[in-house]
Amino acid sequence: MRNSKITWAMLAGVILALVAGIGVAVAINRNSSEPAAAPAGPQPGPSATASATPSASPSPAPSPGVDIKGPLDLVLVGVDTRVSIPDWEPHADAIMLLHVDAGLKSAYLYSLPRDLRVDIPAYKKSGFGGGRYKITEAMSRGSRIPGSKKKSVAQGYELLTKTLSRYTGIKTFQGGAILNFGGMAKLVDELGGIDMTIDQRVESRHRKPDGSLRPLARGGGDFVGPQAVYQPGKRHLVGWQAIDYARQRYGLPNGDYDRQRHHRQLVRAILATAMKQGLEDPAKLGGVIRALGKSLVYVGGRTPFEYAYALRDLTPANITMVSLPGGGVGRGGGYLGEQLKAEGKGFLKALARNQHAAYLADHPKLVDKG
């Protein structure tokens, strides 16, 4: 039973890389920090000249990550990687944050709108002087390298987290991850697809019913041709379908806020499927890890293996999905971006005071039901 629990913890580390920055995949691919196997074969016994007094057994080494204490704040950034496009810059298309309580057994997952109007601080590395912009731009403005056409995703992430700290009041993020949508689709396929409850009719702007990409109209403009459609109800989705459904915002009643909810539904479905499967087969677990490959970049001070052990008791049932309502803001009839409503800002303030559970009890509509 213990091996099964630790295996789930490792898997949770892989999946939580997608929701909160615990990048087990990268650690396994790039590091050699896995516990060493016990030596094979019989070990030499004591020599004939050794003291007859038996030596004390050495104390077992503490499990890696046993010293990690809560609370933890972790961040995931989803980017639509198009590095082959001239002048490409990374934009934070999806921003999700996970707050893990002090006991490391319960957590809260919430999203921020990509178009949230925030004060982005000055950032010397990129030559950015600071200003009020959409939060998605923190990544791109921070990624610029003066005198070079190259972009630094790591710099962009750093400025984004500085911006997040200023806006949310969270002083430090203990870990983070940057991933592209293709990597998440590969993960879903490696799990054999996922079961999701579609909560509203969604028409794809990007995909045809067979999964191929819809072409742009001649001369530019919007996409044209048949569209994939996701009807309400329980559905089994393969990788491209799951990601395509979760990416849509145009044509939805609440735009990006509906999309944020669908992001969290996707995370819940991935976690539930992974836990249901168990993935105790090392070959299967290895396939899940390899599926992420270069699509995931881990950012954090502790190794993902340590986080995996520390979060071994954190299961999908103990992760509360939180919706922060907001609305558009403008000037002179022009759209400037989004701002959170009072209830959403109130949650962030309560979180900073460690009063978030009580706040959600008083504002139950903020908790995702599906």
mmCIF file of N, CA and C in Angstrom, residues 183-264:
data_model
loop_
_atom_site.group_PDB
_atom_site.id
_atom_site.type_symbol
_atom_site.label_atom_id
_atom_site.label_comp_id
_atom_site.label_asym_id
_atom_site.label_seq_id
_atom_site.Cartn_x
_atom_site.Cartn_y
_atom_site.Cartn_z
ATOM 1 N N GLY A 183 2.042 19.821 -25.015
ATOM 2 C CA GLY A 183 2.490 18.890 -23.988
ATOM 3 C C GLY A 183 1.337 18.332 -23.182
ATOM 4 N N MET A 184 0.355 19.165 -22.882
ATOM 5 C CA MET A 184 -0.794 18.682 -22.128
ATOM 6 C C MET A 184 -1.622 17.705 -22.953
ATOM 7 N N ALA A 185 -1.740 17.954 -24.261
ATOM 8 C CA ALA A 185 -2.462 17.021 -25.130
ATOM 9 C C ALA A 185 -1.777 15.661 -25.145
ATOM 10 N N LYS A 186 -0.443 15.663 -25.191
ATOM 11 C CA LYS A 186 0.305 14.404 -25.158
ATOM 12 C C LYS A 186 0.054 13.665 -23.852
ATOM 13 N N LEU A 187 -0.011 14.406 -22.768
ATOM 14 C CA LEU A 187 -0.257 13.790 -21.465
ATOM 15 C C LEU A 187 -1.622 13.115 -21.436
ATOM 16 N N VAL A 188 -2.653 13.804 -21.931
ATOM 17 C CA VAL A 188 -4.000 13.231 -21.960
ATOM 18 C C VAL A 188 -4.014 11.957 -22.791
ATOM 19 N N ASP A 189 -3.347 11.967 -23.933
ATOM 20 C CA ASP A 189 -3.298 10.769 -24.776
ATOM 21 C C ASP A 189 -2.571 9.634 -24.073
ATOM 22 N N GLU A 190 -1.518 9.956 -23.334
ATOM 23 C CA GLU A 190 -0.771 8.919 -22.617
ATOM 24 C C GLU A 190 -1.642 8.267 -21.549
ATOM 25 N N LEU A 191 -2.603 9.005 -21.027
ATOM 26 C CA LEU A 191 -3.537 8.461 -20.039
ATOM 27 C C LEU A 191 -4.677 7.690 -20.694
ATOM 28 N N GLY A 192 -4.714 7.662 -22.031
ATOM 29 C CA GLY A 192 -5.792 6.980 -22.734
ATOM 30 C C GLY A 192 -7.036 7.827 -22.879
ATOM 31 N N GLY A 193 -6.874 9.150 -22.787
ATOM 32 C CA GLY A 193 -8.019 10.053 -22.825
ATOM 33 C C GLY A 193 -8.568 10.285 -21.432
ATOM 34 N N ILE A 194 -9.472 11.246 -21.315
ATOM 35 C CA ILE A 194 -10.060 11.574 -20.017
ATOM 36 C C ILE A 194 -11.570 11.723 -20.160
ATOM 37 N N ASP A 195 -12.274 11.510 -19.063
ATOM 38 C CA ASP A 195 -13.721 11.715 -19.022
ATOM 39 C C ASP A 195 -13.996 13.089 -18.423
ATOM 40 N N MET A 196 -14.746 13.895 -19.156
ATOM 41 C CA MET A 196 -15.089 15.234 -18.690
ATOM 42 C C MET A 196 -16.583 15.464 -18.821
ATOM 43 N N THR A 197 -17.113 16.270 -17.928
ATOM 44 C CA THR A 197 -18.497 16.707 -18.041
ATOM 45 C C THR A 197 -18.505 18.080 -18.691
ATOM 46 N N ILE A 198 -18.924 18.128 -19.961
ATOM 47 C CA ILE A 198 -19.001 19.393 -20.685
ATOM 48 C C ILE A 198 -20.197 20.168 -20.144
ATOM 49 N N ASP A 199 -19.972 21.392 -19.672
ATOM 50 C CA ASP A 199 -21.046 22.123 -18.989
ATOM 51 C C ASP A 199 -21.792 23.111 -19.886
ATOM 52 N N GLN A 200 -21.340 23.292 -21.131
ATOM 53 C CA GLN A 200 -22.039 24.180 -22.050
ATOM 54 C C GLN A 200 -21.577 23.859 -23.474
ATOM 55 N N ARG A 201 -22.409 24.207 -24.433
ATOM 56 C CA ARG A 201 -22.042 23.954 -25.826
ATOM 57 C C ARG A 201 -20.869 24.855 -26.210
ATOM 58 N N VAL A 202 -19.837 24.245 -26.773
ATOM 59 C CA VAL A 202 -18.638 24.989 -27.146
ATOM 60 C C VAL A 202 -18.284 24.671 -28.591
ATOM 61 N N GLU A 203 -18.161 25.706 -29.403
ATOM 62 C CA GLU A 203 -17.726 25.548 -30.788
ATOM 63 C C GLU A 203 -16.249 25.915 -30.886
ATOM 64 N N SER A 204 -15.487 25.060 -31.547
ATOM 65 C CA SER A 204 -14.057 25.307 -31.672
ATOM 66 C C SER A 204 -13.775 26.357 -32.734
ATOM 67 N N ARG A 205 -12.912 27.273 -32.398
ATOM 68 C CA ARG A 205 -12.468 28.274 -33.367
ATOM 69 C C ARG A 205 -11.286 27.749 -34.169
ATOM 70 N N HIS A 206 -10.606 26.730 -33.631
ATOM 71 C CA HIS A 206 -9.329 26.315 -34.202
ATOM 72 C C HIS A 206 -9.350 24.973 -34.934
ATOM 73 N N ARG A 207 -10.272 24.071 -34.575
ATOM 74 C CA ARG A 207 -10.213 22.697 -35.076
ATOM 75 C C ARG A 207 -11.455 22.307 -35.866
ATOM 76 N N LYS A 208 -11.209 21.428 -36.858
ATOM 77 C CA LYS A 208 -12.296 20.789 -37.584
ATOM 78 C C LYS A 208 -12.777 19.589 -36.769
ATOM 79 N N PRO A 209 -13.915 18.984 -37.135
ATOM 80 C CA PRO A 209 -14.409 17.818 -36.390
ATOM 81 C C PRO A 209 -13.421 16.656 -36.333
ATOM 82 N N ASP A 210 -12.540 16.532 -37.343
ATOM 83 C CA ASP A 210 -11.571 15.433 -37.343
ATOM 84 C C ASP A 210 -10.277 15.784 -36.610
ATOM 85 N N GLY A 211 -10.208 16.972 -36.046
ATOM 86 C CA GLY A 211 -9.032 17.381 -35.291
ATOM 87 C C GLY A 211 -8.020 18.183 -36.076
ATOM 88 N N SER A 212 -8.146 18.225 -37.387
ATOM 89 C CA SER A 212 -7.211 19.017 -38.189
ATOM 90 C C SER A 212 -7.485 20.504 -37.981
ATOM 91 N N LEU A 213 -6.483 21.319 -38.280
ATOM 92 C CA LEU A 213 -6.600 22.756 -38.043
ATOM 93 C C LEU A 213 -7.473 23.426 -39.096
ATOM 94 N N ARG A 214 -8.291 24.352 -38.663
ATOM 95 C CA ARG A 214 -9.096 25.143 -39.594
ATOM 96 C C ARG A 214 -8.208 26.208 -40.247
ATOM 97 N N PRO A 215 -8.348 26.428 -41.544
ATOM 98 C CA PRO A 215 -7.517 27.427 -42.222
ATOM 99 C C PRO A 215 -8.040 28.839 -41.998
ATOM 100 N N LEU A 216 -7.143 29.793 -42.138
ATOM 101 C CA LEU A 216 -7.547 31.194 -42.089
ATOM 102 C C LEU A 216 -8.171 31.599 -43.417
ATOM 103 N N ALA A 217 -9.093 32.534 -43.352
ATOM 104 C CA ALA A 217 -9.708 33.043 -44.574
ATOM 105 C C ALA A 217 -8.650 33.722 -45.439
ATOM 106 N N ARG A 218 -8.837 33.663 -46.741
ATOM 107 C CA ARG A 218 -7.903 34.316 -47.653
ATOM 108 C C ARG A 218 -7.848 35.813 -47.362
ATOM 109 N N GLY A 219 -6.644 36.320 -47.326
ATOM 110 C CA GLY A 219 -6.488 37.738 -47.024
ATOM 111 C C GLY A 219 -6.490 38.035 -45.539
ATOM 112 N N GLY A 220 -6.492 36.983 -44.713
ATOM 113 C CA GLY A 220 -6.491 37.180 -43.270
ATOM 114 C C GLY A 220 -7.883 37.133 -42.685
ATOM 115 N N GLY A 221 -8.003 37.475 -41.444
ATOM 116 C CA GLY A 221 -9.300 37.417 -40.782
ATOM 117 C C GLY A 221 -9.428 36.174 -39.937
ATOM 118 N N ASP A 222 -10.665 35.711 -39.782
ATOM 119 C CA ASP A 222 -10.941 34.591 -38.889
ATOM 120 C C ASP A 222 -10.733 33.259 -39.600
ATOM 121 N N PHE A 223 -10.847 32.174 -38.825
ATOM 122 C CA PHE A 223 -10.753 30.832 -39.376
ATOM 123 C C PHE A 223 -12.050 30.497 -40.113
ATOM 124 N N VAL A 224 -11.953 29.582 -41.061
ATOM 125 C CA VAL A 224 -13.123 29.198 -41.849
ATOM 126 C C VAL A 224 -13.221 27.680 -41.912
ATOM 127 N N GLY A 225 -14.401 27.192 -42.318
ATOM 128 C CA GLY A 225 -14.603 25.764 -42.499
ATOM 129 C C GLY A 225 -15.341 25.126 -41.339
ATOM 130 N N PRO A 226 -15.623 23.819 -41.442
ATOM 131 C CA PRO A 226 -16.354 23.093 -40.395
ATOM 132 C C PRO A 226 -15.641 23.188 -39.049
ATOM 133 N N GLN A 227 -16.440 23.179 -37.980
ATOM 134 C CA GLN A 227 -15.896 23.324 -36.630
ATOM 135 C C GLN A 227 -16.179 22.091 -35.785
ATOM 136 N N ALA A 228 -15.227 21.737 -34.932
ATOM 137 C CA ALA A 228 -15.499 20.748 -33.896
ATOM 138 C C ALA A 228 -16.457 21.383 -32.893
ATOM 139 N N VAL A 229 -17.427 20.601 -32.420
ATOM 140 C CA VAL A 229 -18.418 21.104 -31.470
ATOM 141 C C VAL A 229 -18.468 20.164 -30.270
ATOM 142 N N TYR A 230 -18.458 20.726 -29.079
ATOM 143 C CA TYR A 230 -18.513 19.951 -27.842
ATOM 144 C C TYR A 230 -19.868 20.193 -27.191
ATOM 145 N N GLN A 231 -20.693 19.140 -27.161
ATOM 146 C CA GLN A 231 -22.047 19.236 -26.624
ATOM 147 C C GLN A 231 -22.048 18.940 -25.128
ATOM 148 N N PRO A 232 -22.976 19.548 -24.375
ATOM 149 C CA PRO A 232 -23.046 19.293 -22.932
ATOM 150 C C PRO A 232 -23.276 17.818 -22.622
ATOM 151 N N GLY A 233 -22.712 17.384 -21.502
ATOM 152 C CA GLY A 233 -22.873 16.002 -21.065
ATOM 153 C C GLY A 233 -21.533 15.361 -20.766
ATOM 154 N N LYS A 234 -21.566 14.133 -20.312
ATOM 155 C CA LYS A 234 -20.341 13.394 -20.016
ATOM 156 C C LYS A 234 -19.727 12.897 -21.318
ATOM 157 N N ARG A 235 -18.457 13.218 -21.534
ATOM 158 C CA ARG A 235 -17.761 12.864 -22.768
ATOM 159 C C ARG A 235 -16.390 12.273 -22.459
ATOM 160 N N HIS A 236 -15.959 11.376 -23.351
ATOM 161 C CA HIS A 236 -14.584 10.882 -23.285
ATOM 162 C C HIS A 236 -13.800 11.611 -24.367
ATOM 163 N N LEU A 237 -12.764 12.335 -23.970
ATOM 164 C CA LEU A 237 -12.010 13.174 -24.891
ATOM 165 C C LEU A 237 -10.573 12.693 -25.024
ATOM 166 N N VAL A 238 -10.071 12.683 -26.251
ATOM 167 C CA VAL A 238 -8.653 12.418 -26.483
ATOM 168 C C VAL A 238 -7.902 13.736 -26.320
ATOM 169 N N GLY A 239 -6.579 13.686 -26.461
ATOM 170 C CA GLY A 239 -5.764 14.849 -26.157
ATOM 171 C C GLY A 239 -6.150 16.123 -26.869
ATOM 172 N N TRP A 240 -6.242 16.072 -28.194
ATOM 173 C CA TRP A 240 -6.520 17.317 -28.924
ATOM 174 C C TRP A 240 -7.901 17.864 -28.583
ATOM 175 N N GLN A 241 -8.874 16.962 -28.337
ATOM 176 C CA GLN A 241 -10.218 17.415 -27.990
ATOM 177 C C GLN A 241 -10.235 18.101 -26.627
ATOM 178 N N ALA A 242 -9.561 17.496 -25.643
ATOM 179 C CA ALA A 242 -9.554 18.055 -24.291
ATOM 180 C C ALA A 242 -8.939 19.450 -24.274
ATOM 181 N N ILE A 243 -7.814 19.602 -24.969
ATOM 182 C CA ILE A 243 -7.144 20.899 -24.977
ATOM 183 C C ILE A 243 -7.929 21.909 -25.805
ATOM 184 N N ASP A 244 -8.483 21.462 -26.921
ATOM 185 C CA ASP A 244 -9.259 22.360 -27.778
ATOM 186 C C ASP A 244 -10.480 22.886 -27.028
ATOM 187 N N TYR A 245 -11.180 22.010 -26.325
ATOM 188 C CA TYR A 245 -12.342 22.426 -25.531
ATOM 189 C C TYR A 245 -11.938 23.455 -24.476
ATOM 190 N N ALA A 246 -10.840 23.182 -23.777
ATOM 191 C CA ALA A 246 -10.436 24.054 -22.676
ATOM 192 C C ALA A 246 -9.871 25.391 -23.152
ATOM 193 N N ARG A 247 -9.462 25.482 -24.417
ATOM 194 C CA ARG A 247 -8.843 26.712 -24.916
ATOM 195 C C ARG A 247 -9.850 27.750 -25.404
ATOM 196 N N GLN A 248 -11.069 27.318 -25.697
ATOM 197 C CA GLN A 248 -12.016 28.229 -26.353
ATOM 198 C C GLN A 248 -12.534 29.307 -25.394
ATOM 199 N N ARG A 249 -12.646 30.516 -25.914
ATOM 200 C CA ARG A 249 -13.266 31.611 -25.143
ATOM 201 C C ARG A 249 -14.221 32.437 -25.993
ATOM 202 N N TYR A 250 -13.962 32.504 -27.295
ATOM 203 C CA TYR A 250 -14.838 33.286 -28.168
ATOM 204 C C TYR A 250 -16.172 32.568 -28.350
ATOM 205 N N GLY A 251 -17.250 33.337 -28.270
ATOM 206 C CA GLY A 251 -18.578 32.769 -28.431
ATOM 207 C C GLY A 251 -19.176 32.222 -27.157
ATOM 208 N N LEU A 252 -18.423 32.220 -26.059
ATOM 209 C CA LEU A 252 -18.948 31.750 -24.778
ATOM 210 C C LEU A 252 -19.585 32.923 -24.031
ATOM 211 N N PRO A 253 -20.651 32.665 -23.280
ATOM 212 C CA PRO A 253 -21.364 33.759 -22.601
ATOM 213 C C PRO A 253 -20.466 34.622 -21.721
ATOM 214 N N ASN A 254 -19.517 33.982 -21.032
ATOM 215 C CA ASN A 254 -18.650 34.725 -20.120
ATOM 216 C C ASN A 254 -17.197 34.753 -20.585
ATOM 217 N N GLY A 255 -16.986 34.466 -21.862
ATOM 218 C CA GLY A 255 -15.663 34.600 -22.450
ATOM 219 C C GLY A 255 -14.564 33.873 -21.696
ATOM 220 N N ASP A 256 -13.527 34.623 -21.320
ATOM 221 C CA ASP A 256 -12.356 34.027 -20.680
ATOM 222 C C ASP A 256 -12.679 33.422 -19.322
ATOM 223 N N TYR A 257 -13.722 33.888 -18.650
ATOM 224 C CA TYR A 257 -14.071 33.331 -17.343
ATOM 225 C C TYR A 257 -14.625 31.917 -17.495
ATOM 226 N N ASP A 258 -15.385 31.672 -18.570
ATOM 227 C CA ASP A 258 -15.808 30.301 -18.865
ATOM 228 C C ASP A 258 -14.591 29.450 -19.198
ATOM 229 N N ARG A 259 -13.658 30.004 -19.959
ATOM 230 C CA ARG A 259 -12.457 29.252 -20.316
ATOM 231 C C ARG A 259 -11.641 28.905 -19.076
ATOM 232 N N GLN A 260 -11.511 29.841 -18.142
ATOM 233 C CA GLN A 260 -10.776 29.547 -16.916
ATOM 234 C C GLN A 260 -11.406 28.364 -16.186
ATOM 235 N N ARG A 261 -12.750 28.343 -16.130
ATOM 236 C CA ARG A 261 -13.433 27.228 -15.476
ATOM 237 C C ARG A 261 -13.141 25.922 -16.201
ATOM 238 N N HIS A 262 -13.124 25.963 -17.519
ATOM 239 C CA HIS A 262 -12.832 24.758 -18.297
ATOM 240 C C HIS A 262 -11.391 24.294 -18.079
ATOM 241 N N HIS A 263 -10.465 25.235 -17.883
ATOM 242 C CA HIS A 263 -9.092 24.863 -17.530
ATOM 243 C C HIS A 263 -9.090 24.034 -16.248
ATOM 244 N N ARG A 264 -9.812 24.509 -15.250
ATOM 245 C CA ARG A 264 -9.828 23.808 -13.963
ATOM 246 C C ARG A 264 -10.536 22.464 -14.083
#
